[in-house]
Short mmCIF file of C-alpha atoms in Angstrom, two decimals:
data_model
loop_
_atom_site.label_atom_id
_atom_site.label_comp_id
_atom_site.label_asym_id
_atom_site.label_seq_id
_atom_site.Cartn_x
_atom_site.Cartn_y
_atom_site.Cartn_z
CA MET W 18 29.60 -19.05 93.92
CA ILE W 19 29.41 -16.37 91.20
CA LYS W 20 32.99 -15.30 91.89
CA ARG W 21 34.17 -18.90 91.46
CA LEU W 22 32.45 -19.05 88.06
CA ILE W 23 33.73 -15.69 86.84
CA ARG W 24 37.33 -16.01 88.09
CA PRO W 25 38.43 -18.56 85.41
CA LEU W 26 36.99 -16.33 82.68
CA LEU W 27 38.83 -13.31 84.04
CA ASN W 28 42.06 -15.27 84.30
CA SER W 29 41.66 -16.44 80.71
CA PHE W 30 40.99 -12.90 79.49
CA ASN W 31 43.94 -11.46 81.39
CA LYS W 32 46.19 -14.18 80.05
CA SER W 33 45.28 -13.34 76.44
CA GLN W 34 45.88 -9.61 77.04
CA ARG W 35 49.12 -10.09 78.97
CA PRO W 36 52.27 -9.20 76.99
CA PRO W 37 54.45 -12.21 76.13
CA ALA W 38 57.25 -13.01 78.52
CA ILE W 39 60.53 -11.37 77.53
CA ASN W 40 63.69 -13.43 77.38
CA HIS W 41 66.30 -10.94 76.22
CA GLN W 42 69.17 -12.55 74.34
CA ILE W 43 72.17 -10.72 72.92
CA ILE W 44 73.83 -12.52 70.02
CA PRO W 45 77.46 -11.33 69.67
CA ARG W 46 79.11 -10.69 66.30
CA GLU W 47 80.95 -13.98 66.23
CA LYS W 48 77.66 -15.91 66.48
CA HIS W 49 75.79 -14.37 63.54
CA ASN W 50 76.53 -13.76 59.86
CA ILE W 51 75.53 -10.10 59.43
CA SER W 52 78.28 -7.86 58.06
CA ARG W 53 78.16 -4.06 57.72
CA ARG W 54 79.30 -4.50 54.12
CA HIS W 55 75.84 -5.85 53.28
CA ILE W 56 73.96 -3.01 54.98
CA SER W 57 72.98 0.16 53.14
CA ARG W 58 75.43 2.99 53.80
CA SER W 59 72.46 5.30 54.20
CA ALA W 60 71.01 3.14 56.96
CA ILE W 61 74.36 3.13 58.77
CA LYS W 62 74.54 6.95 58.45
CA VAL W 63 71.10 7.25 60.02
CA MET W 64 72.05 4.96 62.91
CA GLN W 65 75.32 6.80 63.49
CA ARG W 66 73.73 10.25 63.50
CA LEU W 67 71.01 9.14 65.90
CA GLY W 68 73.72 7.75 68.17
CA GLU W 69 75.67 10.99 67.99
CA GLY W 70 72.47 12.83 68.94
CA GLY W 71 72.22 10.79 72.14
CA PHE W 72 69.56 8.34 70.94
CA GLU W 73 69.41 4.57 70.58
CA ALA W 74 69.31 3.24 67.01
CA TYR W 75 68.85 -0.29 65.70
CA LEU W 76 68.40 -1.90 62.32
CA VAL W 77 65.17 -3.88 62.63
CA GLY W 78 62.61 -5.92 60.73
CA GLY W 79 62.88 -7.63 57.37
CA GLY W 80 66.34 -6.27 56.68
CA VAL W 81 67.83 -8.08 59.68
CA ARG W 82 65.82 -11.23 58.94
CA ASP W 83 66.89 -11.37 55.29
CA LEU W 84 70.55 -10.70 56.10
CA LEU W 85 70.53 -13.60 58.54
CA LEU W 86 69.08 -15.81 55.78
CA GLY W 87 71.85 -14.78 53.39
CA ASP W 88 69.67 -12.56 51.18
CA HIS W 89 70.33 -9.01 50.04
CA PRO W 90 67.44 -6.82 51.24
CA LYS W 91 66.52 -3.73 49.26
CA ASP W 92 64.92 -1.88 52.18
CA PHE W 93 66.35 -1.12 55.60
CA ASP W 94 64.33 0.15 58.58
CA VAL W 95 65.70 1.80 61.70
CA ALA W 96 64.06 1.84 65.15
CA THR W 97 64.94 4.44 67.78
CA ASN W 98 63.83 5.98 71.07
CA ALA W 99 63.79 9.42 69.41
CA THR W 100 60.33 10.77 68.67
CA PRO W 101 59.41 11.53 65.03
CA GLU W 102 59.88 15.23 65.72
CA GLN W 103 63.35 14.65 67.21
CA VAL W 104 64.33 12.50 64.22
CA LYS W 105 63.18 15.20 61.82
CA ASN W 106 65.28 17.79 63.66
CA LEU W 107 68.38 15.65 63.08
CA PHE W 108 67.81 15.14 59.34
CA ARG W 109 67.01 18.00 56.99
CA ASN W 110 66.36 15.40 54.27
CA SER W 111 63.41 13.89 56.16
CA ARG W 112 59.66 14.20 56.58
CA ILE W 113 57.08 12.77 58.95
CA ILE W 114 54.37 10.70 57.28
CA GLY W 115 51.29 8.84 58.48
CA ARG W 116 48.65 9.53 61.08
CA ARG W 117 47.74 5.98 62.10
CA PHE W 118 51.42 5.20 62.67
CA LYS W 119 53.74 8.19 62.57
CA ILE W 120 57.07 7.38 60.94
CA VAL W 121 59.92 9.39 59.42
CA HIS W 122 61.29 8.95 55.90
CA VAL W 123 64.93 10.01 55.54
CA ARG W 124 65.80 10.39 51.86
CA PHE W 125 69.24 9.83 50.35
CA GLY W 126 68.80 10.40 46.62
CA ARG W 127 66.36 7.70 45.47
CA GLU W 128 66.83 5.63 48.65
CA ILE W 129 64.51 6.07 51.63
CA ILE W 130 65.38 4.89 55.14
CA GLU W 131 62.27 4.43 57.28
CA VAL W 132 62.73 5.43 60.91
CA THR W 133 60.18 4.40 63.54
CA THR W 134 59.98 5.33 67.21
CA PHE W 135 59.84 2.49 69.76
CA ARG W 136 56.19 1.78 70.53
CA ASP W 137 54.47 0.55 73.65
CA ASN W 138 51.34 -1.48 74.34
CA HIS W 139 48.94 1.38 75.02
CA ASP W 140 46.52 -0.85 76.97
CA ALA W 141 49.19 -1.54 79.52
CA ASN W 142 50.87 1.87 79.43
CA SER W 143 49.87 4.05 82.33
CA SER W 144 52.47 6.78 81.82
CA HIS W 145 50.27 8.55 79.27
CA LYS W 146 47.47 10.46 80.96
CA ASP W 147 45.82 11.18 77.63
CA ASN W 148 46.20 7.94 75.71
CA THR W 149 43.14 8.61 73.54
CA LYS W 150 45.13 11.26 71.69
CA HIS W 151 47.82 8.73 70.87
CA SER W 152 45.91 5.50 70.32
CA ALA W 153 42.46 4.23 69.41
CA ARG W 154 40.70 0.96 68.61
CA SER W 155 37.59 0.09 66.63
CA GLU W 156 34.73 -1.94 68.10
CA GLU W 157 36.25 -5.03 66.44
CA GLY W 158 39.57 -4.44 68.25
CA MET W 159 41.43 -3.04 65.24
CA LEU W 160 44.06 -0.42 65.98
CA LEU W 161 43.03 2.87 64.38
CA ARG W 162 45.88 4.88 65.85
CA ASP W 163 49.01 3.67 67.63
CA ASN W 164 51.44 6.40 68.57
CA VAL W 165 52.18 5.52 72.19
CA TYR W 166 55.97 5.39 72.52
CA GLY W 167 58.06 3.09 74.70
CA ASP W 168 61.43 1.35 74.79
CA ILE W 169 63.08 -1.39 72.78
CA ARG W 170 61.54 -4.16 74.92
CA SER W 171 57.98 -2.89 74.53
CA ASP W 172 58.65 -2.25 70.84
CA ALA W 173 59.70 -5.86 70.31
CA ILE W 174 56.43 -7.30 71.59
CA ARG W 175 54.41 -4.76 69.56
CA ARG W 176 55.84 -6.15 66.32
CA ASP W 177 53.94 -8.79 64.38
CA PHE W 178 56.16 -11.87 63.98
CA THR W 179 59.20 -13.05 65.89
CA VAL W 180 61.40 -13.20 62.78
CA ASN W 181 60.70 -9.47 62.25
CA ALA W 182 61.55 -8.49 65.83
CA LEU W 183 65.34 -8.76 65.74
CA TYR W 184 67.43 -5.63 66.42
CA TYR W 185 70.94 -5.12 65.04
CA THR W 186 73.11 -2.47 66.66
CA LEU W 187 76.43 -0.87 65.72
CA ASP W 188 77.38 -1.21 69.39
CA HIS W 189 79.60 -4.32 69.24
CA PHE W 190 77.61 -5.28 66.06
CA SER W 191 75.37 -7.54 68.11
CA ILE W 192 71.73 -8.65 67.66
CA HIS W 193 69.10 -8.23 70.37
CA ASP W 194 66.35 -10.87 70.44
CA PHE W 195 63.40 -10.47 72.82
CA THR W 196 60.89 -12.93 71.30
CA GLY W 197 62.78 -16.01 70.14
CA GLY W 198 63.14 -14.81 66.57
CA MET W 199 66.60 -16.33 66.09
CA GLN W 200 65.27 -19.75 67.07
CA ASP W 201 62.31 -19.38 64.71
CA ILE W 202 64.61 -18.49 61.82
CA THR W 203 66.55 -21.68 62.55
CA ARG W 204 63.26 -23.64 62.76
CA ARG W 205 61.97 -21.84 59.64
CA LYS W 206 58.74 -20.88 61.37
CA ILE W 207 56.44 -17.87 61.09
CA ARG W 208 55.18 -17.25 64.63
CA ILE W 209 53.10 -14.30 65.76
CA ILE W 210 54.05 -12.43 68.92
CA GLY W 211 51.36 -12.68 71.59
CA ASP W 212 47.84 -14.04 71.26
CA ALA W 213 47.09 -14.62 67.56
CA THR W 214 43.37 -13.84 67.79
CA THR W 215 44.00 -10.50 69.51
CA ARG W 216 46.83 -9.54 67.15
CA TYR W 217 44.70 -10.27 64.06
CA GLN W 218 41.87 -8.21 65.51
CA GLU W 219 44.32 -5.33 66.01
CA ASP W 220 45.36 -5.51 62.35
CA PRO W 221 43.72 -8.15 60.09
CA VAL W 222 46.36 -7.53 57.40
CA ARG W 223 48.71 -9.56 59.62
CA MET W 224 46.97 -12.67 58.26
CA LEU W 225 48.05 -11.73 54.74
CA ARG W 226 51.53 -10.90 56.01
CA ALA W 227 51.84 -14.33 57.66
CA VAL W 228 51.02 -15.99 54.35
CA ARG W 229 53.31 -13.65 52.41
CA PHE W 230 56.32 -14.26 54.64
CA ALA W 231 55.72 -18.02 54.61
CA GLY W 232 55.62 -18.01 50.81
CA LYS W 233 58.57 -15.68 50.41
CA LEU W 234 60.87 -17.40 52.89
CA ASP W 235 59.61 -20.96 52.35
CA PHE W 236 58.76 -21.14 56.07
CA ASP W 237 55.93 -23.00 57.79
CA ILE W 238 53.30 -21.07 59.73
CA ASP W 239 53.25 -22.00 63.41
CA LYS W 240 50.09 -23.89 64.42
CA HIS W 241 48.88 -21.29 66.93
CA THR W 242 49.55 -18.55 64.39
CA ALA W 243 47.70 -20.38 61.60
CA THR W 244 44.61 -21.73 63.39
CA PRO W 245 42.70 -18.42 63.88
CA ILE W 246 43.20 -17.34 60.25
CA LEU W 247 40.34 -19.47 58.92
CA GLU W 248 38.05 -18.08 61.61
CA GLN W 249 39.01 -14.41 61.28
CA GLY W 250 39.58 -13.92 57.57
CA ASN W 251 36.34 -11.96 57.32
CA LEU W 252 37.98 -9.16 59.35
CA LEU W 253 39.79 -8.18 56.16
CA GLY W 254 36.46 -6.69 55.10
CA ASN W 255 37.18 -3.88 57.60
CA ILE W 256 40.41 -2.89 55.84
CA PRO W 257 40.26 0.11 53.47
CA PRO W 258 40.34 -1.04 49.79
CA ALA W 259 43.34 1.21 49.10
CA ARG W 260 45.43 -0.61 51.71
CA LEU W 261 44.35 -4.01 50.39
CA PHE W 262 45.44 -2.95 46.90
CA GLU W 263 48.94 -2.36 48.25
CA GLU W 264 48.88 -5.75 49.97
CA VAL W 265 47.90 -7.49 46.71
CA LEU W 266 50.91 -5.92 45.02
CA LYS W 267 53.18 -7.16 47.82
CA LEU W 268 51.71 -10.66 47.53
CA PHE W 269 51.98 -11.01 43.76
CA MET W 270 54.70 -8.56 42.71
CA GLY W 271 57.42 -9.46 45.19
CA GLY W 272 58.95 -12.29 43.16
CA TYR W 273 57.27 -15.15 45.05
CA GLY W 274 53.61 -14.99 43.97
CA ARG W 275 53.68 -18.59 42.75
CA SER W 276 54.48 -19.74 46.30
CA VAL W 277 51.98 -17.43 47.97
CA LEU W 278 48.90 -18.43 45.94
CA PRO W 279 48.51 -21.96 47.40
CA LEU W 280 48.72 -20.53 50.93
CA LEU W 281 46.06 -17.92 50.19
CA ARG W 282 43.81 -20.73 48.98
CA GLN W 283 44.70 -23.01 51.89
CA TYR W 284 43.64 -20.37 54.43
CA ASP W 285 40.71 -19.20 52.27
CA LEU W 286 41.96 -15.60 52.17
CA LEU W 287 41.79 -15.15 48.39
CA GLN W 288 38.04 -14.46 48.53
CA TYR W 289 38.65 -11.23 50.46
CA ILE W 290 41.20 -9.72 48.06
CA LEU W 291 40.29 -11.30 44.69
CA PRO W 292 36.68 -12.52 44.92
CA ALA W 293 36.22 -13.23 41.21
CA THR W 294 39.51 -15.13 41.02
CA ASP W 295 38.63 -17.15 44.10
CA ASP W 296 35.24 -18.03 42.58
CA ALA W 297 36.79 -19.05 39.25
CA LEU W 298 39.29 -21.35 41.00
CA LYS W 299 36.64 -22.91 43.20
CA ARG W 300 34.37 -23.49 40.18
CA GLN W 301 37.36 -24.91 38.27
CA LEU W 302 36.66 -22.83 35.18
CA PRO W 303 38.63 -23.98 32.10
CA PHE W 304 42.35 -23.11 32.15
CA THR W 305 41.91 -20.97 35.28
CA GLU W 306 44.42 -22.62 37.59
CA ALA W 307 46.99 -23.24 34.84
CA LEU W 308 46.70 -19.67 33.53
CA ILE W 309 47.06 -18.01 36.92
CA GLU W 310 49.98 -20.22 37.92
CA GLN W 311 51.68 -19.48 34.59
CA ALA W 312 51.11 -15.74 35.04
CA LEU W 313 52.64 -15.79 38.51
CA THR W 314 55.56 -17.96 37.37
CA ASN W 315 56.31 -15.55 34.53
CA THR W 316 55.98 -12.54 36.84
CA ASP W 317 58.30 -14.04 39.47
CA LEU W 318 60.89 -14.70 36.76
CA ARG W 319 60.67 -11.17 35.37
CA ILE W 320 61.12 -9.66 38.84
CA LYS W 321 64.15 -11.83 39.53
CA ASN W 322 65.60 -10.67 36.19
CA ASN W 323 64.91 -7.02 37.13
CA GLN W 324 62.40 -6.69 34.29
CA ARG W 325 59.43 -4.35 34.42
CA VAL W 326 56.12 -5.64 35.75
CA THR W 327 52.89 -3.65 35.90
CA PRO W 328 49.90 -4.19 38.21
CA ALA W 329 47.64 -3.89 35.14
CA TYR W 330 49.11 -7.09 33.71
CA ILE W 331 48.87 -9.00 37.00
CA TYR W 332 45.26 -8.05 37.57
CA ALA W 333 44.42 -8.74 33.91
CA ALA W 334 45.75 -12.29 34.26
CA LEU W 335 44.14 -12.98 37.64
CA LEU W 336 40.71 -11.82 36.44
CA TRP W 337 40.75 -13.05 32.81
CA PRO W 338 39.02 -16.43 33.44
CA SER W 339 36.21 -14.61 35.25
CA VAL W 340 35.84 -12.14 32.39
CA CYS W 341 35.59 -15.01 29.89
CA ALA W 342 32.96 -16.81 32.00
CA GLU W 343 30.96 -13.60 32.40
CA GLN W 344 31.12 -12.91 28.67
CA ALA W 345 29.86 -16.42 27.86
CA LYS W 346 26.98 -15.92 30.28
CA LEU W 347 26.01 -12.57 28.74
CA GLN W 348 26.17 -13.97 25.21
CA ALA W 349 23.92 -16.84 26.27
CA GLU W 350 21.47 -14.19 27.45
CA GLY W 351 21.45 -12.68 23.97
CA LEU W 352 24.08 -9.93 23.99
CA PRO W 353 26.25 -9.65 20.81
CA PRO W 354 29.91 -10.77 21.34
CA VAL W 355 31.50 -7.31 21.31
CA GLN W 356 28.93 -5.84 23.68
CA ALA W 357 29.12 -8.91 25.91
CA ALA W 358 32.92 -8.63 26.13
CA GLN W 359 32.73 -4.97 27.14
CA GLN W 360 29.99 -5.55 29.69
CA ALA W 361 31.78 -8.59 31.15
CA ALA W 362 34.95 -6.56 31.67
CA GLN W 363 32.98 -3.82 33.40
CA ASN W 364 31.15 -6.28 35.67
CA ILE W 365 34.33 -8.02 36.84
CA VAL W 366 36.20 -4.74 37.38
CA ASN W 367 33.30 -3.42 39.47
CA LEU W 368 33.30 -6.58 41.58
CA GLN W 369 37.05 -6.29 42.16
CA LEU W 370 36.81 -2.62 43.13
CA GLN W 371 34.54 -3.61 46.01
CA ALA W 372 37.47 -5.55 47.50
CA THR W 373 40.52 -3.52 46.50
CA SER W 374 40.79 -0.10 44.97
CA ILE W 375 42.73 -0.01 41.69
CA PRO W 376 44.00 3.27 40.22
CA LYS W 377 42.31 4.18 36.96
CA ARG W 378 45.53 3.93 34.95
CA PHE W 379 45.70 0.23 35.85
CA THR W 380 42.03 -0.59 35.24
CA GLN W 381 42.36 1.06 31.84
CA GLY W 382 45.46 -1.01 31.12
CA MET W 383 43.66 -4.21 32.14
CA ARG W 384 40.74 -3.53 29.85
CA GLU W 385 43.02 -2.69 26.92
CA ILE W 386 44.87 -5.99 27.35
CA TRP W 387 41.55 -7.87 27.42
CA ASP W 388 40.20 -6.00 24.39
CA LEU W 389 43.37 -6.73 22.43
CA GLN W 390 42.93 -10.45 23.00
CA HIS W 391 39.98 -10.27 20.60
CA ARG W 392 41.67 -7.83 18.22
CA LEU W 393 44.77 -10.03 17.92
CA GLU W 394 42.57 -12.72 16.40
CA ARG W 395 41.30 -10.34 13.69
CA ARG W 396 44.32 -9.84 11.44
CA GLN W 397 42.88 -9.34 7.94
CA GLY W 398 43.61 -6.29 5.81
CA LYS W 399 45.11 -3.41 7.78
CA ARG W 400 43.89 -4.71 11.13
CA ALA W 401 47.16 -6.48 11.99
CA GLU W 402 49.15 -3.33 11.30
CA ARG W 403 46.86 -1.17 13.42
CA THR W 404 46.91 -3.69 16.30
CA PHE W 405 50.70 -3.96 16.10
CA GLU W 406 51.00 -0.18 16.56
CA HIS W 407 48.84 -0.17 19.70
CA PRO W 408 50.77 0.95 22.84
CA ARG W 409 49.62 -2.16 24.73
CA PHE W 410 50.47 -4.57 21.90
CA ARG W 411 53.49 -6.09 23.62
CA ALA W 412 51.62 -6.76 26.87
CA ALA W 413 48.69 -8.27 24.94
CA TYR W 414 51.05 -10.42 22.85
CA ASP W 415 52.78 -11.72 26.00
CA PHE W 416 49.31 -12.43 27.38
CA VAL W 417 48.50 -14.60 24.33
CA LEU W 418 51.73 -16.55 24.77
CA MET W 419 50.89 -17.07 28.43
CA ARG W 420 47.43 -18.39 27.54
CA GLU W 421 49.02 -20.88 25.15
CA GLN W 422 51.58 -21.92 27.78
CA ALA W 423 48.64 -22.63 30.09
CA GLY W 424 47.26 -25.10 27.55
CA GLU W 425 44.70 -23.03 25.66
CA ASP W 426 44.54 -23.84 21.94
CA LEU W 427 44.57 -20.53 20.07
CA LYS W 428 45.23 -22.07 16.63
CA GLY W 429 48.83 -20.89 16.44
CA LEU W 430 47.97 -17.24 17.21
CA GLY W 431 51.09 -16.67 19.28
CA GLN W 432 53.42 -18.09 16.64
CA TRP W 433 51.77 -16.01 13.91
CA TRP W 434 52.33 -12.78 15.82
CA THR W 435 55.88 -13.83 16.65
CA GLU W 436 56.64 -14.20 12.95
CA TYR W 437 54.85 -10.95 12.19
CA GLN W 438 57.19 -9.06 14.52
CA GLU W 439 60.34 -10.72 13.24
CA THR W 440 59.80 -10.20 9.50
CA ASP W 441 59.88 -7.14 7.22
CA GLU W 442 56.98 -5.29 5.59
CA ASN W 443 56.77 -7.69 2.65
CA GLY W 444 56.83 -10.65 5.00
CA ARG W 445 53.98 -9.18 7.01
CA GLU W 446 51.88 -8.73 3.88
CA ARG W 447 52.49 -12.39 3.00
CA LEU W 448 51.49 -13.49 6.50
CA VAL W 449 48.22 -11.58 6.24
CA ALA W 450 47.62 -12.94 2.73
CA THR W 451 48.09 -16.55 3.87
CA LEU W 452 45.42 -16.36 6.54
CA GLY W 453 43.15 -18.07 4.04
CA SER W 454 39.44 -18.11 3.70
CA GLY W 455 36.72 -19.35 5.95
CA ASN W 456 36.25 -17.59 9.26
CA SER W 457 39.37 -15.49 8.74
CA GLN W 458 38.25 -14.20 5.35
CA LYS W 459 37.11 -10.62 5.27
CA ARG W 460 33.36 -10.54 5.03
CA ARG W 461 31.86 -8.62 2.14
CA ARG W 462 29.31 -6.09 3.00
CA PRO W 463 26.00 -6.62 1.19
CA ARG W 464 25.40 -4.09 -1.57
CA ARG W 465 22.73 -1.61 -0.88
CA ARG W 466 20.05 -1.75 -3.55
CA LYS W 467 18.64 1.38 -5.00
CA PRO W 468 15.14 2.04 -3.79
CA ALA W 469 12.40 1.26 -6.27
CA PRO W 470 10.85 4.31 -7.98
CA THR W 471 7.88 5.66 -6.16
CA GLN W 472 4.53 4.95 -7.80
CA HIS W 473 2.34 7.96 -8.25
#
């Protein structure tokens, strides 16, 4: 009786742990659009030298996916059956990095080709007598170390999504597909390989990657891939803040942040990487949604135009509505405006640092941009000149323009500073002189009266 009750549970468990069925397809050159002319010469050199050394070598991952979609990838990764140590012996210009996942970086000038060794599912791999030295999991099922090596088939099912598990080889210039990735590219679907719940437990960042790829490629997320995300988003709390910082940069500084944001909100993942921003959007604070969307639109455009973008600016924009709300709260509690602004910035930065680490050079840049928002309003006397000479002036000025684009009425502040930059010294003096009286007029300090003579 007990066996009959337990057997279905065991079958269900075994089914979820069982590797996906492999249907190996080889797509010949005449049936795909990838040309060697669009592949980095450095990547081809790496593949050729590995082949000459007696090893297998394939272009794999996002590079293959993007080439099939007609894009021009910037990064190319190579997968091989050579161990990291064997790869390093072949390339003097290389070094092994990572402990959790050992990989090799082969450097050609400023270009780096990432070379990974085929991996295996260590739970199912019985060839390693001492697997604990090569792999480890946390109590939540997250992979802490994964350096069990296998072959191209096992490597394919260890990858995250089918569209990232396509292997291009210089042998007849064909593509090897073990997981249905070619079909999913045609269907424009993001589909995880294996059981979604288990794969997210292994690495919760895969949930962010699913959203990022869907936003970047304008793909839909497969139902079985999407459903567990709402239930398992809290697992992101187990990810080191430094790694989540890198993921935030990939989400919002890849040129498609405007498309990614709605998906992060749809799957309620924003709260784990930007808690203050998520709260501001949910509370519908004034100008929050419009400002953030404008910031991401501007950032996407700058990236597409190969213009410089800094994480300090992105974080400053994403957190600004929360800083303003916090400042208003502190002022209502009795703090003077300047002190309230400084304390509000500190409070919001501290809250963000609990989710993602941010290098000090970026937190300093954020706070300078926020501080300059108040200084840009105070333009009387020599203040405008001093503000204009500040190293962060241009970023703060762009920030003002963005706030106005989002619908905030700043009384023509952006236009005033535009004219100030475009005119000569005499013109700047006239602009300052025409600020008028009222709130913009320089306040006179009260004269100090002489103390009355002491009576003896």
